[in-house]
Amino acid sequence: MPNNIPDRDWVINGETLVRVKFGAHISPTVSNISGSMTTLCELGLAEDQIRIRPRFVHKDINVDDYGPDIPADVIALMADCTISMNLVHTSIPTLDVCLGEALGGQVEDSDNDGSLLPFGTLPGAGLTLGRGCQPLASGCHYVSLSLLSPQLKLPWRFPTAYLYGTPMEWPLGTKYSSISLNWRAIPYSAPTGSLVLSTSGVAVPFGEVYSSGSVLLDHGMDN
Amino acid sequence: MGRDFVIQGESLVNVKANPNTLMPSSTQLGLAYDAIRVRPIVHHEDCTVDAWGSAPADVQWMLAEAHVTMNLTHVDPAILQECVRLSMGGATGTTAGFGSFARAGTRLGNNQPRFAVGNNYIGLNITAPIDNLPWRFFFAYLMDPPFEWPLGTRRSIISLNWRVVPFTQDPAGIVGGVITGATNYQLWDRGSD
């Protein structure tokens, strides 16, 4: 009789500290945020459990021989993941940057004057978050989201995440604010190269985007 | 012989708080009328699985606090009032007399280190002249009801209810870049301020 008890145990993550790592454009020199802002920051400590919900997308291949409802095969069409958390011990400047990046990037990097838009000010519609840049490179506005795991030793990292939908709910009052955040992680992949425009001399992302090998999540940690 | 009577001795209560208080150094609060009672309140949480019904298959440790109750009979009223003020959020300013409190939502620790200005927690010390085993509670405040003060011609035996909490500035507990949580957090010790 197989005995697999040693493989099973309680699943206790430990104190789940949330860290974020920004693109290289976030630095004290371009920040109008008080204090020192670096690319790797502690965002906050969770009040209760953080919930990770991957969403797998499949599509049926139907053939007449199998009838109308049962697929003869299924195509895997990638996945994304949502992460919800209630933070209670939070870095507000870091959260501000997370919100700005999710809005399309607080740094006006198309003109790149090195300044941040004021908090709550929207950049132009139509901007992509990746801007064709590699994750964590200057100009890439995805955030690498890390959930630490001091007890289980099984941290979670979402290399290209952003605050989405209703990005946060911030209760105000005399009691401490438990700020709920909703993240979405996607398997972002940058184009393979760039093209220099003959008219302006500006390099723009150009080339193929491959889904194969793109990373949605892993158990690593940013440092 | 490892056994003996456990006799604390005259339990003088000393308190210490931040430099902007009446007790920037260890200061006498009062002498107990009878035994001071120290009650640790420990928190556990069950790990339940359907296969084990309503009994826990394991139990998780979920930290602790402590309650300290005392009846003081030989008291410094000014120090007692200062303890009450700090426990009510540490009201400040010229209008902050006895009975004044800080605004709702004021944090007692205020993200400040122990005994730093802005940290309203009180260091609670109970001496032990016979047992030579004093008690020190690092982060204490007067909880509800903070005191009961009988009034009349006879001497007042003032009862106090203290709560001791494991205050920290960093609940993640990061030491040298390593997350430790509450590992080795000390709620009380046998020292004195």
Short mmCIF file of C-alpha atoms in Angstrom, two decimals:
data_model
loop_
_atom_site.label_atom_id
_atom_site.label_comp_id
_atom_site.label_asym_id
_atom_site.label_seq_id
_atom_site.Cartn_x
_atom_site.Cartn_y
_atom_site.Cartn_z
CA MET A 1 0.00 0.00 0.00
CA PRO A 2 1.60 3.23 -1.05
CA ASN A 3 2.35 5.62 1.71
CA ASN A 4 2.61 9.13 0.45
CA ILE A 5 2.06 10.86 3.78
CA PRO A 6 5.56 12.39 3.81
CA ASP A 7 4.57 14.30 0.68
CA ARG A 8 1.60 15.88 2.31
CA ASP A 9 1.57 18.58 4.95
CA TRP A 10 -0.30 21.66 6.02
CA VAL A 11 -0.04 24.46 3.51
CA ILE A 12 0.92 27.54 5.48
CA ASN A 13 2.47 30.33 3.51
CA GLY A 14 3.60 32.45 6.41
CA GLU A 15 3.59 36.22 6.69
CA THR A 16 2.83 37.21 3.14
CA LEU A 17 4.74 40.38 2.46
CA VAL A 18 4.01 41.85 -0.96
CA ARG A 19 6.91 43.25 -2.95
CA VAL A 20 6.83 44.99 -6.28
CA LYS A 21 9.54 45.71 -8.77
CA PHE A 22 9.08 48.46 -11.31
CA GLY A 23 10.61 49.21 -14.66
CA ALA A 24 13.98 50.90 -14.59
CA HIS A 25 12.38 54.27 -15.35
CA ILE A 26 11.19 54.45 -11.72
CA SER A 27 13.96 56.01 -9.68
CA PRO A 28 14.42 58.81 -7.15
CA THR A 29 15.50 61.15 -9.93
CA VAL A 30 12.24 60.95 -11.84
CA SER A 31 9.98 60.60 -8.86
CA ASN A 32 7.93 63.39 -7.36
CA ILE A 33 7.13 61.11 -4.47
CA SER A 34 8.51 61.92 -1.06
CA GLY A 35 11.13 59.55 0.16
CA SER A 36 13.35 57.28 -1.77
CA MET A 37 11.66 55.32 -4.53
CA THR A 38 13.55 52.41 -5.93
CA THR A 39 12.65 49.76 -8.44
CA LEU A 40 12.23 47.07 -5.75
CA CYS A 41 9.87 48.14 -2.98
CA GLU A 42 7.81 46.62 -0.22
CA LEU A 43 4.18 47.33 -1.02
CA GLY A 44 2.58 46.01 2.12
CA LEU A 45 1.60 43.23 4.46
CA ALA A 46 -1.66 41.36 4.02
CA GLU A 47 -4.44 41.51 6.58
CA ASP A 48 -5.77 38.12 5.57
CA GLN A 49 -5.26 35.56 2.86
CA ILE A 50 -4.12 36.64 -0.59
CA ARG A 51 -6.07 34.83 -3.28
CA ILE A 52 -4.49 33.69 -6.54
CA ARG A 53 -6.91 32.72 -9.30
CA PRO A 54 -5.42 31.50 -12.57
CA ARG A 55 -7.78 31.55 -15.53
CA PHE A 56 -7.05 28.94 -18.16
CA VAL A 57 -8.54 29.53 -21.58
CA HIS A 58 -9.41 26.57 -23.79
CA LYS A 59 -11.41 26.27 -26.92
CA ASP A 60 -13.14 23.20 -28.28
CA ILE A 61 -12.42 21.72 -31.69
CA ASN A 62 -15.72 20.37 -32.82
CA VAL A 63 -16.13 17.96 -35.70
CA ASP A 64 -19.36 16.72 -37.09
CA ASP A 65 -18.42 13.14 -36.32
CA TYR A 66 -18.32 13.92 -32.58
CA GLY A 67 -21.64 15.66 -32.46
CA PRO A 68 -22.28 19.28 -31.56
CA ASP A 69 -21.26 19.44 -27.91
CA ILE A 70 -18.25 17.25 -27.26
CA PRO A 71 -14.90 18.33 -28.71
CA ALA A 72 -12.68 15.97 -30.62
CA ASP A 73 -9.76 17.91 -29.16
CA VAL A 74 -9.19 21.07 -27.17
CA ILE A 75 -6.86 23.94 -27.92
CA ALA A 76 -4.99 25.53 -25.04
CA LEU A 77 -5.19 29.28 -25.53
CA MET A 78 -2.94 30.52 -22.76
CA ALA A 79 -3.91 31.88 -19.39
CA ASP A 80 -3.95 34.89 -17.19
CA CYS A 81 -4.22 35.19 -13.43
CA THR A 82 -5.92 37.51 -10.99
CA ILE A 83 -4.59 38.20 -7.52
CA SER A 84 -6.67 39.87 -4.83
CA MET A 85 -5.31 41.08 -1.53
CA ASN A 86 -6.21 43.22 1.46
CA LEU A 87 -3.19 45.17 2.63
CA VAL A 88 -3.06 46.66 6.08
CA HIS A 89 0.57 47.75 6.58
CA THR A 90 1.19 49.57 3.36
CA SER A 91 3.63 51.88 1.65
CA ILE A 92 1.44 54.62 0.18
CA PRO A 93 4.15 56.03 -2.17
CA THR A 94 4.70 52.55 -3.57
CA LEU A 95 0.98 52.05 -4.03
CA ASP A 96 0.76 55.40 -5.81
CA VAL A 97 3.38 54.26 -8.30
CA CYS A 98 1.57 50.93 -8.80
CA LEU A 99 -1.61 52.84 -9.61
CA GLY A 100 0.19 55.21 -11.94
CA GLU A 101 1.87 52.38 -13.79
CA ALA A 102 -1.46 50.57 -14.15
CA LEU A 103 -2.97 53.70 -15.68
CA GLY A 104 -0.52 53.45 -18.52
CA GLY A 105 2.59 54.77 -16.89
CA GLN A 106 3.05 57.78 -14.71
CA VAL A 107 6.23 58.68 -16.52
CA GLU A 108 5.56 60.47 -19.76
CA ASP A 109 8.11 58.35 -21.46
CA SER A 110 6.96 59.08 -24.99
CA ASP A 111 8.27 62.59 -24.51
CA ASN A 112 10.49 61.43 -21.70
CA ASP A 113 10.95 64.67 -19.89
CA GLY A 114 11.71 62.72 -16.76
CA SER A 115 8.70 63.92 -14.83
CA LEU A 116 5.78 62.11 -13.28
CA LEU A 117 2.20 63.00 -13.94
CA PRO A 118 0.44 64.17 -10.77
CA PHE A 119 -1.29 61.39 -8.88
CA GLY A 120 -4.69 60.72 -10.40
CA THR A 121 -3.84 62.32 -13.73
CA LEU A 122 -4.38 60.05 -16.69
CA PRO A 123 -1.94 59.63 -19.53
CA GLY A 124 -3.34 59.48 -23.04
CA ALA A 125 -5.69 56.69 -24.06
CA GLY A 126 -4.28 53.92 -26.16
CA LEU A 127 -0.92 53.48 -24.52
CA THR A 128 0.26 49.93 -24.08
CA LEU A 129 1.65 48.93 -20.72
CA GLY A 130 4.58 47.04 -22.16
CA ARG A 131 5.50 49.71 -24.71
CA GLY A 132 7.35 46.95 -26.51
CA CYS A 133 9.98 46.89 -23.79
CA GLN A 134 11.35 43.90 -21.94
CA PRO A 135 9.90 43.40 -18.43
CA LEU A 136 11.63 45.58 -15.82
CA ALA A 137 13.32 47.61 -18.59
CA SER A 138 12.89 51.35 -18.64
CA GLY A 139 9.57 52.10 -20.26
CA CYS A 140 7.84 48.84 -19.38
CA HIS A 141 4.96 49.67 -17.07
CA TYR A 142 4.13 46.19 -15.95
CA VAL A 143 4.98 45.52 -12.32
CA SER A 144 6.68 42.39 -11.13
CA LEU A 145 4.56 41.29 -8.19
CA SER A 146 6.15 39.05 -5.54
CA LEU A 147 4.41 37.31 -2.66
CA LEU A 148 6.91 36.12 -0.10
CA SER A 149 6.57 32.85 1.75
CA PRO A 150 8.82 32.66 4.81
CA GLN A 151 7.35 29.41 6.13
CA LEU A 152 6.33 27.41 3.08
CA LYS A 153 9.41 28.62 1.17
CA LEU A 154 7.22 28.76 -1.89
CA PRO A 155 7.01 32.40 -2.95
CA TRP A 156 4.92 33.49 -5.92
CA ARG A 157 6.08 35.91 -8.57
CA PHE A 158 4.06 37.42 -11.38
CA PRO A 159 6.60 39.11 -13.66
CA THR A 160 4.11 41.23 -15.62
CA ALA A 161 1.18 42.33 -13.50
CA TYR A 162 -0.93 45.44 -13.20
CA LEU A 163 -3.79 46.71 -11.07
CA TYR A 164 -6.93 46.19 -13.12
CA GLY A 165 -10.68 46.70 -13.15
CA THR A 166 -11.56 48.25 -9.84
CA PRO A 167 -7.89 48.51 -8.91
CA MET A 168 -8.42 49.27 -5.28
CA GLU A 169 -10.98 49.93 -2.63
CA TRP A 170 -9.75 52.24 0.06
CA PRO A 171 -12.02 52.59 3.09
CA LEU A 172 -11.57 55.94 4.83
CA GLY A 173 -12.23 56.67 8.46
CA THR A 174 -10.68 56.69 11.86
CA LYS A 175 -10.01 52.94 11.79
CA TYR A 176 -6.96 51.68 9.95
CA SER A 177 -7.55 51.28 6.24
CA SER A 178 -7.43 47.76 4.90
CA ILE A 179 -6.85 48.49 1.23
CA SER A 180 -8.09 45.84 -1.15
CA LEU A 181 -6.19 45.49 -4.41
CA ASN A 182 -7.03 43.58 -7.57
CA TRP A 183 -4.14 42.56 -9.80
CA ARG A 184 -4.09 40.88 -13.16
CA ALA A 185 -1.03 39.07 -14.43
CA ILE A 186 -0.58 38.24 -18.08
CA PRO A 187 2.11 36.32 -19.97
CA TYR A 188 3.59 39.42 -21.58
CA SER A 189 6.32 39.02 -24.12
CA ALA A 190 8.23 41.84 -25.81
CA PRO A 191 8.84 41.98 -29.54
CA THR A 192 12.06 40.44 -30.69
CA GLY A 193 13.67 43.63 -31.97
CA SER A 194 13.29 47.28 -32.83
CA LEU A 195 13.15 49.35 -35.94
CA VAL A 196 14.64 52.83 -36.32
CA LEU A 197 12.27 55.15 -38.12
CA SER A 198 13.98 56.87 -41.00
CA THR A 199 12.05 60.09 -40.53
CA SER A 200 12.56 60.67 -36.82
CA GLY A 201 15.36 58.32 -35.94
CA VAL A 202 13.25 56.96 -33.07
CA ALA A 203 13.56 53.27 -32.33
CA VAL A 204 10.19 51.55 -32.09
CA PRO A 205 9.45 47.96 -31.12
CA PHE A 206 9.34 45.76 -34.15
CA GLY A 207 9.34 42.08 -34.82
CA GLU A 208 7.57 38.94 -33.81
CA VAL A 209 5.87 38.37 -30.48
CA TYR A 210 6.09 34.77 -29.41
CA SER A 211 3.71 33.27 -26.89
CA SER A 212 5.86 30.21 -26.51
CA GLY A 213 7.98 30.50 -23.39
CA SER A 214 6.24 33.56 -22.01
CA VAL A 215 6.03 33.51 -18.23
CA LEU A 216 2.78 34.01 -16.33
CA LEU A 217 4.08 33.14 -12.88
CA ASP A 218 6.85 31.31 -11.13
CA HIS A 219 8.12 30.62 -7.63
CA GLY A 220 11.10 32.94 -7.83
CA MET A 221 11.79 36.20 -6.06
CA ASP A 222 12.96 39.56 -7.35
CA ASN A 223 16.02 41.06 -5.80
CA MET B 1 15.93 21.26 46.55
CA GLY B 2 14.23 22.87 43.60
CA ARG B 3 10.98 23.72 45.31
CA ASP B 4 10.18 26.61 47.56
CA PHE B 5 7.39 29.01 48.36
CA VAL B 6 6.88 31.60 45.64
CA ILE B 7 6.69 34.94 47.36
CA GLN B 8 7.05 38.00 45.21
CA GLY B 9 7.46 40.49 48.02
CA GLU B 10 6.18 44.04 48.14
CA SER B 11 5.20 44.63 44.54
CA LEU B 12 6.00 48.21 43.78
CA VAL B 13 4.76 49.22 40.33
CA ASN B 14 7.03 51.42 38.23
CA VAL B 15 6.20 52.88 34.86
CA LYS B 16 8.20 54.51 32.11
CA ALA B 17 7.10 56.20 28.93
CA ASN B 18 8.34 58.56 26.24
CA PRO B 19 10.37 61.70 27.12
CA ASN B 20 7.37 64.02 26.70
CA THR B 21 5.59 62.49 29.67
CA LEU B 22 5.84 62.78 33.44
CA MET B 23 7.77 59.51 33.54
CA PRO B 24 10.66 59.73 31.06
CA SER B 25 12.57 57.43 33.40
CA SER B 26 11.33 54.62 35.59
CA THR B 27 8.89 56.25 38.00
CA GLN B 28 6.92 54.87 40.91
CA LEU B 29 3.20 54.50 40.19
CA GLY B 30 2.12 52.85 43.39
CA LEU B 31 2.14 50.00 45.86
CA ALA B 32 -0.29 47.11 45.58
CA TYR B 33 -2.96 46.49 48.20
CA ASP B 34 -3.06 42.78 47.46
CA ALA B 35 -1.73 40.35 44.91
CA ILE B 36 -1.14 41.62 41.39
CA ARG B 37 -2.47 39.17 38.83
CA VAL B 38 -0.65 38.46 35.58
CA ARG B 39 -2.74 36.58 33.04
CA PRO B 40 -1.25 35.74 29.66
CA ILE B 41 -3.95 35.45 27.00
CA VAL B 42 -2.77 33.00 24.37
CA HIS B 43 -4.35 32.61 20.98
CA HIS B 44 -4.53 29.37 19.05
CA GLU B 45 -6.42 28.45 15.92
CA ASP B 46 -7.56 25.00 14.91
CA CYS B 47 -6.52 23.27 11.69
CA THR B 48 -9.64 21.36 10.86
CA VAL B 49 -10.17 18.70 8.24
CA ASP B 50 -13.37 16.95 7.39
CA ALA B 51 -11.83 13.55 8.20
CA TRP B 52 -11.32 14.62 11.81
CA GLY B 53 -14.78 15.96 12.40
CA SER B 54 -14.97 18.79 14.85
CA ALA B 55 -11.67 18.11 16.60
CA PRO B 56 -8.54 19.78 15.27
CA ALA B 57 -5.93 17.63 13.53
CA ASP B 58 -3.38 20.24 14.50
CA VAL B 59 -3.39 23.61 16.16
CA GLN B 60 -1.67 26.77 15.07
CA TRP B 61 -0.05 29.16 17.49
CA MET B 62 -1.45 32.66 16.95
CA LEU B 63 0.52 34.79 19.39
CA ALA B 64 -0.46 36.16 22.76
CA GLU B 65 -1.14 39.18 24.88
CA ALA B 66 -1.32 39.60 28.63
CA HIS B 67 -3.65 41.21 31.09
CA VAL B 68 -2.35 42.56 34.38
CA THR B 69 -4.75 43.59 37.12
CA MET B 70 -3.74 45.36 40.31
CA ASN B 71 -5.24 47.20 43.24
CA LEU B 72 -3.05 50.11 44.25
CA THR B 73 -3.30 51.78 47.61
CA HIS B 74 -0.25 54.06 47.88
CA VAL B 75 -0.34 55.90 44.60
CA ASP B 76 1.12 58.90 42.84
CA PRO B 77 -2.05 60.44 41.34
CA ALA B 78 -0.13 62.54 38.83
CA ILE B 79 1.60 59.48 37.39
CA LEU B 80 -1.67 57.56 37.34
CA GLN B 81 -3.33 60.40 35.46
CA GLU B 82 -0.45 60.40 33.01
CA CYS B 83 -0.93 56.67 32.43
CA VAL B 84 -4.61 57.28 31.79
CA ARG B 85 -3.79 60.11 29.36
CA LEU B 86 -1.37 57.94 27.39
CA SER B 87 -3.85 55.07 27.30
CA MET B 88 -6.47 57.43 25.87
CA GLY B 89 -4.27 58.22 22.89
CA GLY B 90 -1.95 60.73 24.51
CA ALA B 91 -3.88 64.00 24.27
CA THR B 92 -1.54 66.98 24.01
CA GLY B 93 -1.82 70.74 24.20
CA THR B 94 -2.76 73.29 26.83
CA THR B 95 -6.38 72.13 27.02
CA ALA B 96 -5.50 68.51 27.60
CA GLY B 97 -6.37 68.06 31.23
CA PHE B 98 -7.20 64.84 33.06
CA GLY B 99 -10.00 63.14 31.17
CA SER B 100 -8.95 64.49 27.77
CA PHE B 101 -8.33 62.06 24.99
CA ALA B 102 -6.79 62.10 21.56
CA ARG B 103 -8.77 61.94 18.36
CA ALA B 104 -10.44 58.72 17.30
CA GLY B 105 -8.14 56.47 15.33
CA THR B 106 -4.99 57.58 17.12
CA ARG B 107 -2.53 54.72 17.29
CA LEU B 108 -0.85 54.03 20.58
CA GLY B 109 2.40 52.89 19.00
CA ASN B 110 2.27 55.39 16.17
CA ASN B 111 4.99 53.47 14.32
CA GLN B 112 7.58 54.78 16.77
CA PRO B 113 10.18 52.76 18.69
CA ARG B 114 9.71 52.05 22.37
CA PHE B 115 9.94 55.22 24.47
CA ALA B 116 10.24 57.44 21.39
CA VAL B 117 8.12 60.59 21.31
CA GLY B 118 4.77 59.67 19.78
CA ASN B 119 4.77 56.14 21.14
CA ASN B 120 2.17 56.15 23.91
CA TYR B 121 2.76 52.66 25.22
CA ILE B 122 3.92 52.40 28.80
CA GLY B 123 6.69 50.22 30.15
CA LEU B 124 5.10 48.43 33.10
CA ASN B 125 7.46 47.13 35.78
CA ILE B 126 6.59 45.07 38.84
CA THR B 127 9.36 44.68 41.39
CA ALA B 128 10.09 41.49 43.32
CA PRO B 129 12.28 42.21 46.37
CA ILE B 130 11.95 38.70 47.86
CA ASP B 131 11.56 36.47 44.81
CA ASN B 132 14.06 38.57 42.88
CA LEU B 133 12.05 37.82 39.76
CA PRO B 134 10.61 41.14 38.61
CA TRP B 135 8.25 41.41 35.65
CA ARG B 136 8.62 43.89 32.85
CA PHE B 137 5.95 44.36 30.19
CA PHE B 138 7.27 46.31 27.23
CA PHE B 139 4.11 47.69 25.65
CA ALA B 140 1.28 48.20 28.11
CA TYR B 141 -1.76 50.44 28.35
CA LEU B 142 -4.79 50.71 30.59
CA MET B 143 -7.62 48.79 28.94
CA ASP B 144 -11.34 48.98 29.42
CA PRO B 145 -12.24 49.76 32.21
CA PRO B 146 -8.88 51.46 32.81
CA PHE B 147 -9.47 52.07 36.48
CA GLU B 148 -12.05 51.91 39.20
CA TRP B 149 -11.55 54.64 41.75
CA PRO B 150 -13.70 54.41 44.88
CA LEU B 151 -14.29 57.82 46.45
CA GLY B 152 -14.99 58.59 50.09
CA THR B 153 -13.38 59.37 53.40
CA ARG B 154 -11.59 56.03 53.54
CA ARG B 155 -8.45 55.45 51.52
CA SER B 156 -9.06 54.61 47.88
CA ILE B 157 -8.00 51.22 46.60
CA ILE B 158 -7.68 51.96 42.90
CA SER B 159 -8.00 48.95 40.66
CA LEU B 160 -6.18 49.07 37.32
CA ASN B 161 -6.57 46.85 34.27
CA TRP B 162 -3.55 46.71 31.99
CA ARG B 163 -3.29 45.12 28.61
CA VAL B 164 0.09 44.12 27.24
CA VAL B 165 0.34 43.73 23.47
CA PRO B 166 3.17 42.61 21.18
CA PHE B 167 3.56 45.99 19.48
CA THR B 168 5.91 46.18 16.55
CA GLN B 169 6.77 48.68 13.87
CA ASP B 170 7.19 45.91 11.32
CA PRO B 171 4.71 43.03 11.54
CA ALA B 172 6.63 41.17 8.84
CA GLY B 173 9.56 41.09 11.22
CA ILE B 174 12.44 41.51 8.82
CA VAL B 175 15.85 40.93 10.38
CA GLY B 176 18.84 41.23 8.11
CA GLY B 177 16.67 40.86 5.05
CA VAL B 178 15.07 37.66 6.32
CA ILE B 179 11.39 37.59 7.20
CA THR B 180 10.94 36.22 10.68
CA GLY B 181 7.38 37.26 11.50
CA ALA B 182 6.89 37.23 15.25
CA THR B 183 9.64 34.69 15.83
CA ASN B 184 11.27 35.23 19.22
CA TYR B 185 9.14 38.27 19.97
CA GLN B 186 9.32 38.92 23.71
CA LEU B 187 6.07 39.99 25.33
CA TRP B 188 7.62 40.34 28.79
CA ASP B 189 10.90 39.62 30.53
CA ARG B 190 12.43 39.54 33.99
CA GLY B 191 14.30 42.80 33.64
CA SER B 192 13.40 46.31 34.65
CA ASP B 193 13.45 49.70 32.98
#
